[in-house]
Short mmCIF file of C-alpha atoms in Angstrom, two decimals:
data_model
loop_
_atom_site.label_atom_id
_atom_site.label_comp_id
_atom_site.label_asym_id
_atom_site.label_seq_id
_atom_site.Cartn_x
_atom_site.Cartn_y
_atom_site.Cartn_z
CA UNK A 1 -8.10 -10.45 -26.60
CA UNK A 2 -7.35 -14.11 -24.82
CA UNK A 3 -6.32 -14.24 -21.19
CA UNK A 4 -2.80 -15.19 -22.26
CA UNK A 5 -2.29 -12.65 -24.87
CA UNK A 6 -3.04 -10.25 -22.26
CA UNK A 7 -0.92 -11.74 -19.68
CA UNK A 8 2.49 -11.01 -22.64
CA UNK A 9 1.03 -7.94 -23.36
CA UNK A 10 0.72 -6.22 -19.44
CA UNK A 11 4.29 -8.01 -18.91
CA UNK A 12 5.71 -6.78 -21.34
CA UNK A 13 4.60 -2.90 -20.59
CA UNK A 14 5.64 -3.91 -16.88
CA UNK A 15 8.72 -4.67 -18.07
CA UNK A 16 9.18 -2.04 -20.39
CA UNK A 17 8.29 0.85 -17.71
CA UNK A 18 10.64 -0.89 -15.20
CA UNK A 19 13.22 -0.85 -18.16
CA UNK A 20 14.57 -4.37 -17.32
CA UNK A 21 14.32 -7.22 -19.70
CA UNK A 22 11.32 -9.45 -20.12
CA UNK A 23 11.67 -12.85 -18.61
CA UNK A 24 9.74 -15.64 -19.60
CA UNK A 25 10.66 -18.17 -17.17
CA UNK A 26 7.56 -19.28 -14.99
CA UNK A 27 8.23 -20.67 -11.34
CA UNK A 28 6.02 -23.21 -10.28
CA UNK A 29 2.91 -22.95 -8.90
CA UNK A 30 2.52 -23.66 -4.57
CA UNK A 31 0.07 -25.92 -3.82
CA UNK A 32 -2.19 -24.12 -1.35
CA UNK A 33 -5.21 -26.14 0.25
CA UNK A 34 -8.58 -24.80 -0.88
CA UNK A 35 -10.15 -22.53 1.55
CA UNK A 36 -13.80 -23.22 2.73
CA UNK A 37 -14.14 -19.71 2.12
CA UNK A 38 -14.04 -20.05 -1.17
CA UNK A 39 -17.12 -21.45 -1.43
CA UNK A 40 -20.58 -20.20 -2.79
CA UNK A 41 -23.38 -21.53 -0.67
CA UNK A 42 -24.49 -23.57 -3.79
CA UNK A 43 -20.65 -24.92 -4.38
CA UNK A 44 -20.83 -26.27 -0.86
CA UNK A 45 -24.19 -27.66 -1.39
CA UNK A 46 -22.70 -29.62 -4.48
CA UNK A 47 -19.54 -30.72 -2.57
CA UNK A 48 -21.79 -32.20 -0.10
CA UNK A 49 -24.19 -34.02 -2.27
CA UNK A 50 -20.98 -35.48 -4.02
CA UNK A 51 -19.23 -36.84 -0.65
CA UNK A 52 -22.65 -38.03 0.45
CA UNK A 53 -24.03 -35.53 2.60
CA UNK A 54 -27.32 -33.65 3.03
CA UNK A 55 -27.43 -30.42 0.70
CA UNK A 56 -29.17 -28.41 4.11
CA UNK A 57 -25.93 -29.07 5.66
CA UNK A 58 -24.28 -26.20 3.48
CA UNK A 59 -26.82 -23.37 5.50
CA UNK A 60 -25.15 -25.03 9.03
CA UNK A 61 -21.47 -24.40 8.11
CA UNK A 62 -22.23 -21.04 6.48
CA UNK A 63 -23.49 -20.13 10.10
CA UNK A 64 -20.39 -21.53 11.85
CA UNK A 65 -18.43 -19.50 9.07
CA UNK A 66 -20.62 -16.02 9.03
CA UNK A 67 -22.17 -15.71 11.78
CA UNK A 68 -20.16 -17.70 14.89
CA UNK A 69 -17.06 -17.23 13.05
CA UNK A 70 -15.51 -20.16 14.43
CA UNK A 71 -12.16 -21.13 14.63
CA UNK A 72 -11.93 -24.49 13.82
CA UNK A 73 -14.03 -27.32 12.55
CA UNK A 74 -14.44 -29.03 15.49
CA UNK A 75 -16.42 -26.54 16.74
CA UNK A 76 -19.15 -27.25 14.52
CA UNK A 77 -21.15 -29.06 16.82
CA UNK A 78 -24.08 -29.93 15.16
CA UNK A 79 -22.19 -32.18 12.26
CA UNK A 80 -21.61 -35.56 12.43
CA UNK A 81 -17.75 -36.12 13.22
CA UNK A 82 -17.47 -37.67 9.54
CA UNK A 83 -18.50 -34.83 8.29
CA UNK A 84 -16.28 -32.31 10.65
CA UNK A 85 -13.20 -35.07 9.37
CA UNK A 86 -14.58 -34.55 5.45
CA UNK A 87 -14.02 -31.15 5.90
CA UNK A 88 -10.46 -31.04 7.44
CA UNK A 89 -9.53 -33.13 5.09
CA UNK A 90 -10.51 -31.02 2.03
CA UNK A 91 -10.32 -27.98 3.37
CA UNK A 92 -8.37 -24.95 4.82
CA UNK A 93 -10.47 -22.86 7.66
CA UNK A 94 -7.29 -20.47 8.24
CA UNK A 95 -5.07 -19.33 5.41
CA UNK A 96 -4.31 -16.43 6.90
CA UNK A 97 -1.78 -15.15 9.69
CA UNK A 98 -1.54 -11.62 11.45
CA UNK A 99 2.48 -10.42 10.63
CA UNK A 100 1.63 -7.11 11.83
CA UNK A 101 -1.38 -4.79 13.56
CA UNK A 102 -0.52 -1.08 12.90
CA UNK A 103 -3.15 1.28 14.44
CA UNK A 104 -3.82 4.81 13.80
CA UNK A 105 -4.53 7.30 15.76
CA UNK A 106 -7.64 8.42 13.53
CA UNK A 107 -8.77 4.20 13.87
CA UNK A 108 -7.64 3.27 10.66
CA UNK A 109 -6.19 -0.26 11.70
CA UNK A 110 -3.43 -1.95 8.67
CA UNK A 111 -2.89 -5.32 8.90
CA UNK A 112 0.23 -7.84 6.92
CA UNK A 113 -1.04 -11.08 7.07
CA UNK A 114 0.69 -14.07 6.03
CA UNK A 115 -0.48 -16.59 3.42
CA UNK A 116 0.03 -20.36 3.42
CA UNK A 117 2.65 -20.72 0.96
CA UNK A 118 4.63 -17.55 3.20
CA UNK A 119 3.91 -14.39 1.04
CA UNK A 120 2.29 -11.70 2.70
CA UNK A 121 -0.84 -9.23 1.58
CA UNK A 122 -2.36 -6.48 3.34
CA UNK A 123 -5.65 -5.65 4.02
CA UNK A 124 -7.02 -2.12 5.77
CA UNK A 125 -9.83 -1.48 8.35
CA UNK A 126 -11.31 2.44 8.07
CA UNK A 127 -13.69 3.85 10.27
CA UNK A 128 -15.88 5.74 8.72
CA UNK A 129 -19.42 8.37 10.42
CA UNK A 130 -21.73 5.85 7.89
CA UNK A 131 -19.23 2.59 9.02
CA UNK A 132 -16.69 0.65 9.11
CA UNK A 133 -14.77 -0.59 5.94
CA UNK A 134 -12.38 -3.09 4.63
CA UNK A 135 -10.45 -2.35 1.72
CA UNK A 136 -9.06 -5.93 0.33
CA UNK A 137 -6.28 -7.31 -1.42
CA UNK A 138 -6.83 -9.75 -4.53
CA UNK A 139 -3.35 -10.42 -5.50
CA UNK A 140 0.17 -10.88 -4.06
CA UNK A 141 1.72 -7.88 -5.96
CA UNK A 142 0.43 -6.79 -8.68
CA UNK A 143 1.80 -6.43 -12.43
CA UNK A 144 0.00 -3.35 -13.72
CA UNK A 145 3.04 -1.76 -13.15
CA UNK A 146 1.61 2.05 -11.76
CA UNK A 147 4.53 4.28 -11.69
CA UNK A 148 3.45 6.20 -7.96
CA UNK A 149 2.16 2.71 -6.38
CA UNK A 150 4.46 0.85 -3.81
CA UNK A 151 1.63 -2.16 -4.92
CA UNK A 152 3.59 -2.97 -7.87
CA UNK A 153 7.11 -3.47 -6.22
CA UNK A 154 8.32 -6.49 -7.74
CA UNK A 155 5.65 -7.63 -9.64
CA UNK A 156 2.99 -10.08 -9.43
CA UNK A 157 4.05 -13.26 -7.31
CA UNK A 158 0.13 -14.96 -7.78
CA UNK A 159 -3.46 -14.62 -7.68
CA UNK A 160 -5.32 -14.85 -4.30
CA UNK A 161 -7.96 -17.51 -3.95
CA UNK A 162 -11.59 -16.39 -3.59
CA UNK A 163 -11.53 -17.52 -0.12
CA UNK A 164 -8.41 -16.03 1.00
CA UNK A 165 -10.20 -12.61 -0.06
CA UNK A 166 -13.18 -13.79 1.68
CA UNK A 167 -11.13 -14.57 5.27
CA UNK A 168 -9.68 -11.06 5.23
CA UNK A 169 -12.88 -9.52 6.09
CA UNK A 170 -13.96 -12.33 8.13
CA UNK A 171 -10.41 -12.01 10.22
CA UNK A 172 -11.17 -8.34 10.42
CA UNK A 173 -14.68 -9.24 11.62
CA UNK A 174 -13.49 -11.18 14.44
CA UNK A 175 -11.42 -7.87 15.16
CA UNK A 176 -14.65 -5.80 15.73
CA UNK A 177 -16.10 -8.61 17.55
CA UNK A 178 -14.83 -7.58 20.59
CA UNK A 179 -15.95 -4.20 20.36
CA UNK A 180 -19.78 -5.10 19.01
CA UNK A 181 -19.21 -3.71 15.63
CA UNK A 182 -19.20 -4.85 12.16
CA UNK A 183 -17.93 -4.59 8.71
CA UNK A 184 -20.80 -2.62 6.53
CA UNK A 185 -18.73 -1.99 3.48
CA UNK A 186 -16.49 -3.31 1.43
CA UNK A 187 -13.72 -1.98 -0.97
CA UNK A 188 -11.57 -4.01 -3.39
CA UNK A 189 -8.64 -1.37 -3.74
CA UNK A 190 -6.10 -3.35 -2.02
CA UNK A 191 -2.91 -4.71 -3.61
CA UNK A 192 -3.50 -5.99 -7.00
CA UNK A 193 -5.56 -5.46 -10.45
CA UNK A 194 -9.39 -6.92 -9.07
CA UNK A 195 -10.21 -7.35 -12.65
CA UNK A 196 -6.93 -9.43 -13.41
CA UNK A 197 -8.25 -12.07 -10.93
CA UNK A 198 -12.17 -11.70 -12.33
CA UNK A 199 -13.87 -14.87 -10.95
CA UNK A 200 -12.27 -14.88 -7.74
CA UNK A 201 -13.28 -11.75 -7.16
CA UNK A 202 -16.59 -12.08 -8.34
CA UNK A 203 -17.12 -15.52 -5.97
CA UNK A 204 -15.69 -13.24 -3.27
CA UNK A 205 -18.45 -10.92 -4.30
CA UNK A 206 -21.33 -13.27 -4.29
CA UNK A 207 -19.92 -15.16 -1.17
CA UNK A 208 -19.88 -11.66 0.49
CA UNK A 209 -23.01 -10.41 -0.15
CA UNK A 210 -25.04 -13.49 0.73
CA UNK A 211 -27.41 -13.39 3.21
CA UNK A 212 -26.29 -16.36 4.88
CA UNK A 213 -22.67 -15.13 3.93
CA UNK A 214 -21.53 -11.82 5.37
CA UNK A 215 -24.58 -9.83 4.53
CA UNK A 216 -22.97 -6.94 2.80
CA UNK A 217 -25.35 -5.02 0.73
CA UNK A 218 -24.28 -4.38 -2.88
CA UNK A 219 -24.81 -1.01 -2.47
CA UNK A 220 -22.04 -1.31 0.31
CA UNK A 221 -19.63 -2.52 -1.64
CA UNK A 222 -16.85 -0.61 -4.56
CA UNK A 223 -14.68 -2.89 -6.97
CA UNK A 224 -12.11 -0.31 -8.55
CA UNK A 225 -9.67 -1.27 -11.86
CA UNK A 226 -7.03 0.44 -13.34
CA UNK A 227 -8.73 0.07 -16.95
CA UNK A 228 -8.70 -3.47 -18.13
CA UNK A 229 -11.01 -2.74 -20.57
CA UNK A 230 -12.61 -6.08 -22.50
CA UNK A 231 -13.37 -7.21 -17.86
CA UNK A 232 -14.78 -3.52 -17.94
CA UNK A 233 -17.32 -4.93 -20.69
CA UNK A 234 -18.12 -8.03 -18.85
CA UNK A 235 -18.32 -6.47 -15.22
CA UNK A 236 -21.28 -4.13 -16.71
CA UNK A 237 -23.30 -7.16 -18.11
CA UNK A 238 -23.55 -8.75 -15.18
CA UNK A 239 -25.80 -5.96 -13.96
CA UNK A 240 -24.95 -5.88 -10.53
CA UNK A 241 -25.61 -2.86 -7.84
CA UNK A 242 -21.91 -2.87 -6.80
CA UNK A 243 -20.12 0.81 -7.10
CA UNK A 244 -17.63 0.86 -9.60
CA UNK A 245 -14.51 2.96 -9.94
CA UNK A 246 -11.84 3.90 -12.47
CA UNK A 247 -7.90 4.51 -11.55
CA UNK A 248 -7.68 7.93 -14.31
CA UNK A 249 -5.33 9.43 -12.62
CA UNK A 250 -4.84 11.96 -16.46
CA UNK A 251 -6.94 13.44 -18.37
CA UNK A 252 -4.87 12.79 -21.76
CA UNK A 253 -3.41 9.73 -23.15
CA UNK A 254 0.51 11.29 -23.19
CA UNK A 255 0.07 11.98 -19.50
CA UNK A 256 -1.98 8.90 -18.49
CA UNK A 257 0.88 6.05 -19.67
CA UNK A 258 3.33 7.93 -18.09
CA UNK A 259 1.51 6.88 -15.17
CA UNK A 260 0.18 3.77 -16.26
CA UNK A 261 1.38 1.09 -18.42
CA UNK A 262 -1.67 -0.47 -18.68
CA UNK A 263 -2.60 2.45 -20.70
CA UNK A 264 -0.42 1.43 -23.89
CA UNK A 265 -2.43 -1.55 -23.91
CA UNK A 266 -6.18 -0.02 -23.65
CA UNK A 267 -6.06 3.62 -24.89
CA UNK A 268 -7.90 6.08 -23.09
CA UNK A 269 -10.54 6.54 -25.98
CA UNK A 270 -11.10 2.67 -25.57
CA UNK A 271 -11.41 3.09 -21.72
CA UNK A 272 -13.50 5.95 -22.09
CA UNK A 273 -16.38 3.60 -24.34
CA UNK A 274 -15.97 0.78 -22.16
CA UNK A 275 -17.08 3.61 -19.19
CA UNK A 276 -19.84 5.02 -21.27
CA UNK A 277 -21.14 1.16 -21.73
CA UNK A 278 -21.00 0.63 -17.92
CA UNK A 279 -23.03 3.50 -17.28
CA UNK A 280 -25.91 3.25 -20.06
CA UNK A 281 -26.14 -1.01 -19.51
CA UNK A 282 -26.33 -0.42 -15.27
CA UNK A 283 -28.13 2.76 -15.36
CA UNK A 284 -25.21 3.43 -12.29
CA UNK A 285 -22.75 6.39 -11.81
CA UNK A 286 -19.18 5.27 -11.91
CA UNK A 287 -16.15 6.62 -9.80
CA UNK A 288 -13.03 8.06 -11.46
CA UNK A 289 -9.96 7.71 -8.80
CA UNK A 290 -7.83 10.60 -9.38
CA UNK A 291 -4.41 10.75 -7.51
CA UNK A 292 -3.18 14.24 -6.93
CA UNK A 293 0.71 14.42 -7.82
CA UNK A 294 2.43 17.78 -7.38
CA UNK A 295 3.86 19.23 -10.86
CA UNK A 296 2.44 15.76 -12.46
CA UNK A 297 -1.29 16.15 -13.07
CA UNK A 298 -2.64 18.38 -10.49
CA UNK A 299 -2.60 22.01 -11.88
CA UNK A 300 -6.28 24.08 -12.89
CA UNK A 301 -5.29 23.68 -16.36
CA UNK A 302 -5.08 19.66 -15.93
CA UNK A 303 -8.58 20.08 -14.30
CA UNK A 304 -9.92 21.96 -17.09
CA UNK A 305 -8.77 19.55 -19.93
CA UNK A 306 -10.25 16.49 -17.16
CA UNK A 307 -13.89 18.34 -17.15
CA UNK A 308 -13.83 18.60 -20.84
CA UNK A 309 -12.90 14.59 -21.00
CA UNK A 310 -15.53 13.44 -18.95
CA UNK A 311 -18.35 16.00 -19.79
CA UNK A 312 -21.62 14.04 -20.21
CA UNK A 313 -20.38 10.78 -18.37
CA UNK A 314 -22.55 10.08 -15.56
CA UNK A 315 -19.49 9.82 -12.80
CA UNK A 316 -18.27 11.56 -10.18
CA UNK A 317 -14.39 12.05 -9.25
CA UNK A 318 -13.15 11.03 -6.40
CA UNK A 319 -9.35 13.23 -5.80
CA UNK A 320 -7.06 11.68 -3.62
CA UNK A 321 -4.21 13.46 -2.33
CA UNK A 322 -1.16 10.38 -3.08
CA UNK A 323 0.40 9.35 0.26
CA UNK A 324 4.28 9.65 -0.04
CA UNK A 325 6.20 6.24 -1.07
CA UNK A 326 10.21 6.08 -0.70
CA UNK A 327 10.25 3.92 -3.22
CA UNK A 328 8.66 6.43 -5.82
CA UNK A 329 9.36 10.02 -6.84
CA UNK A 330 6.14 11.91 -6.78
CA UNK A 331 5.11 14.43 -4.52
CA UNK A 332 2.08 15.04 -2.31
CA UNK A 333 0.48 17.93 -3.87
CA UNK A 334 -0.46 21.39 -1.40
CA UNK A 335 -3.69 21.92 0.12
CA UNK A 336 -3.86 25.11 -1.93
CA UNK A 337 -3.69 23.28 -5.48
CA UNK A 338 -5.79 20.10 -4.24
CA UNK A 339 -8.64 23.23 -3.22
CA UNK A 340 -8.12 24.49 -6.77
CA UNK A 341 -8.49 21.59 -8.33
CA UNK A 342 -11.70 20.99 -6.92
CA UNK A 343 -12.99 24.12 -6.95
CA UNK A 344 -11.90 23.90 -11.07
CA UNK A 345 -14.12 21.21 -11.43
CA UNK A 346 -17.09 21.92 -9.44
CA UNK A 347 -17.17 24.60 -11.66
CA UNK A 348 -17.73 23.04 -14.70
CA UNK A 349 -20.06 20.92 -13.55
CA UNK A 350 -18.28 17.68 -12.24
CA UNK A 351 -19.46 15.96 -9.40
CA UNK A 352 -15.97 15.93 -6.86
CA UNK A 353 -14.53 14.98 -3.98
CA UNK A 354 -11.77 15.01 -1.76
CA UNK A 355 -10.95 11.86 -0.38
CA UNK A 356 -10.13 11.74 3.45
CA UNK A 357 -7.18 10.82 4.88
CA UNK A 358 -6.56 8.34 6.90
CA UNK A 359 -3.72 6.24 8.40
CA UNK A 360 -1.13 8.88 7.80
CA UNK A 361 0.72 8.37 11.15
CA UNK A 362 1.23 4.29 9.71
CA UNK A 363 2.10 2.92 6.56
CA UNK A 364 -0.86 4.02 4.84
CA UNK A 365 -0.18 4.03 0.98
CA UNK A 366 -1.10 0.59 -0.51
CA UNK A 367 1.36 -2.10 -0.24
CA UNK A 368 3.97 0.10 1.71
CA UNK A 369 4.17 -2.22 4.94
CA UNK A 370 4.32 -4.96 2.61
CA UNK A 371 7.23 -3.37 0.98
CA UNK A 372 8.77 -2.26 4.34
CA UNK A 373 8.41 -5.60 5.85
CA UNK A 374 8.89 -8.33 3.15
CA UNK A 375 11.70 -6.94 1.00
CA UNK A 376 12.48 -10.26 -0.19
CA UNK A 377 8.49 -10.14 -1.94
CA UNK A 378 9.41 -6.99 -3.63
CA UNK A 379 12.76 -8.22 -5.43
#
C-alpha cells in the first residue's frame, strides 16, 4: 500500500472511531527552518562540499553539537566567520523552547517544549538503576487514533523533523550537564506513530547513535509502533540492533480494534507475520506493550487466550499498568489482577514484565500535559 492510500485509510478509521465526519481539507504547511540537527554526519559533509567548504569541517561542528553542546553558532570558534554566517543562514540551532519542567518525586522529569511554528510536544527524562532515559516524541499529535491514549487528542497537526527529535535529547542532555550525567538510552514512545514518520526517525536514529553524534549504543535504544505493518517489513530489513516493540494491547482481533483503529487496517494475523518476519530476519526478541485496563483486557482468561497467541514468537511482554487520562474512560486495573496476569503468563511460558511506574505524582500518561496545557492543539 502507497503512503497516501494509507494516509485515507488511518483517517478515515480516526475518524470513524471518533464518530465525526471525515474532512478532507488540508491546511497549509509552516515553513520551519531546517535544523542542523537534522543532519547525518555525511549530509553535512555534502552541504559543505556544495557551499565550498572542507568536508573535515562536518567532524568540528558535530563536536560543537555532541559533545560542547553549544548554544549558538558563534561559539564555534574554530570556523571561519563565513562559515559560522553559512550556517545561520541555513540553519536552525534551537527549535525548541522549555513551556514547562514538571519533576517527580521518583526523578522522572516531563518536559512541554515549544516548536517554531508554536505547537508544543513533550518529551520525558526517567531515571533508571542501569541509566538514564529519554523517551521522545516524533509527531505533533498523532492520528492512530488509540482509544485509552491522551496522544491522539485532536489528531495529527504534523510530522517532527529529524532534528527536532534529535534536539530533544540533546536539550535534555544539557539538563544532566549540570549534574555530570548522561543520556544512555533512548526510547521512541513519545507522542506520535514512529513508523508514520519512518525516515525521520530513522536519521534521528543514525544521527543518534553516531560516534561523533550522541554515542548511544543500538542496544540502548527501543523504537515501539502500534502495528503499521508493510514499515514493520522494512524496519526488519534494515537489520539493525535497535529493540523493537509492539503496542498489542489484545490478544484477539474483536478486542484489539476496539482499542485500536489501526487494527481495521492491518489485522492482527497480518501483524502477527510481519512480527514473526522481524524476529527470524534480525535473529532479535521483540517487545509486545500490553496496557492493563480494568474489565477491558486484563482478566486470567485474557492472559490465557494472549499465551496461546504468541506461543513460539521469540518476544517478551512488557504489562503496563495504563496511567489514568480524564479525557478517556478506562480504568487502572488492581494490583491483585495485574499479579495475576503475570503470574498467568509466566506460567505458560511467556517471558513478562511489569513495567515500573514512574511520574505518577505529574502528568505522566503520554501527551497529558500537552493536553492539559495546549487545549487549543487538541481541538
Amino acid at each position: 500500500m502507497d503512503q497516501n492510500k494509507f494516509n485515507e485509510r488511518i483517517q478515515d478509521l480516526v475518524q470513524e472511531a471518533e464518530q465525526k465526519p471525515v474532512r478532507r481539507v488540508k491546511k497549509e504547511k509552516p515553513q520551519l527552518k531546517e535544523s542542523i540537527y537534522s543532519l547525518r554526519i555525511d549530509e553535512l559533509q555534502d552541504w559543505l562540499k556544495e557551499n565550498g567548504e572542507k568536508p573535515f569541517r562536518a567532524g568540528q561542528i558535530y563536536e560543537w553539537l555532541y559533545d560542547k553542546r553549544v548554544k549558538t553558532f558563534d561559539e564555534m570558534s574554530n570556523l571561519s566567520k563565513s562559515l559560522r554566517e553559512k550556517l545561520k543562514e541555513n540553519f536552525a540551532l534551537t527549535t525548541l523552547s522549555t513551556i514547562i519542567k514538571q519533576e517527580s518525586k521518583d526523578g522522572t522529569i516531563k518536559f512541554l517544549f515549544q516548536l517554531q511554528d508554536g505547537y508544543s510536544i513533550e518529551t520525558v527524562l526517567m531515571r533508571h538503576d542501569y541509566g538514564n532515559s529519554v523517551c521522545v516524541t516524533t509527531q505533533v499529535g498523532c492520528r492512530i487514533g488509540c482509544t485509552f491514549c491522551a496522544s491522539t487528542l485532536g489528531g495529527l497537526k504534523r510530522h517532527l523533523l529529524a532534528g527536532e527529535i534529535v534536539e530533544q535529547v540533546v536539550k535534555v542532555q544539557k539538563e544532566l550537564d549540570e549534574a555530570g550525567e548522561r543520556v544512555s538510552h533512548i526510547v521512541i514512545m513519545g507522542i506520535g506513530e514512529p513508523f508514520d514518520n519512518y525516515d525521520a526517525m530513522m536519521n534521528f536514529l543514525k544521527v543518534i547513535n553516531n560516534d561523533k553524534g550522541l554515542n548511544i549504543g543500538a542496544r540502548h535504544i527501543t523504537v515501539s509502533t502500534s502495528g503499521i505493518v508493510p514499515k514493520i517489513y522494512k524496519f526488519a530489513d534494515e537489520e539493525l540492533q535497535i529493540n523493537f516493540a509492539v503496542s498489542l494491547h489484545a490478544p484477539n482481533q474483536e478486542a484489539r480494534q476496539k482499542l485500536m483503529p489501526i487494527a481495521r487496517a492491518y489485522k492482527l494475523d497480518e501483524l502477527l507475520e510481519a512480527v514473526r518476519y522481524y524476529t527470524k530476519k534480525t535473529g532479535r526478541r521483540v517487545s509486545f506493550e500490553y496496557g492493563l485496563m480494568s474489565g477491558e483486557n486484563d482478566s486470567v482468561e485474557v492472559a490465557e487466550e494472549l499465551a496461546d497467541l504468541i506461543k513460539g514468537i521469540k518476544c517478551h511482554v512488557n504489562l503496563i499498568p495504563i496511567n489514568y487520562v480524564p479525557e478517556r474512560d478506562y480504568v487502572r486495573t488492581s494490583r491483585s489482577s495485574i499479579f495475576a496476569f503475570e503470574k498467568t503468563l509466566k506460567k505458560r511460558g511467556i517471558n513478562v514484565t511489569i513495567r515500573r511506574e514512574q511520574g505518577a505524582d505529574i502528568a505522566a500518561a503520554c501527551g497529558q500535559l500537552r493536553a492539559q496545557e495546549r487545549q487549543d492543539e487538541i481541538k
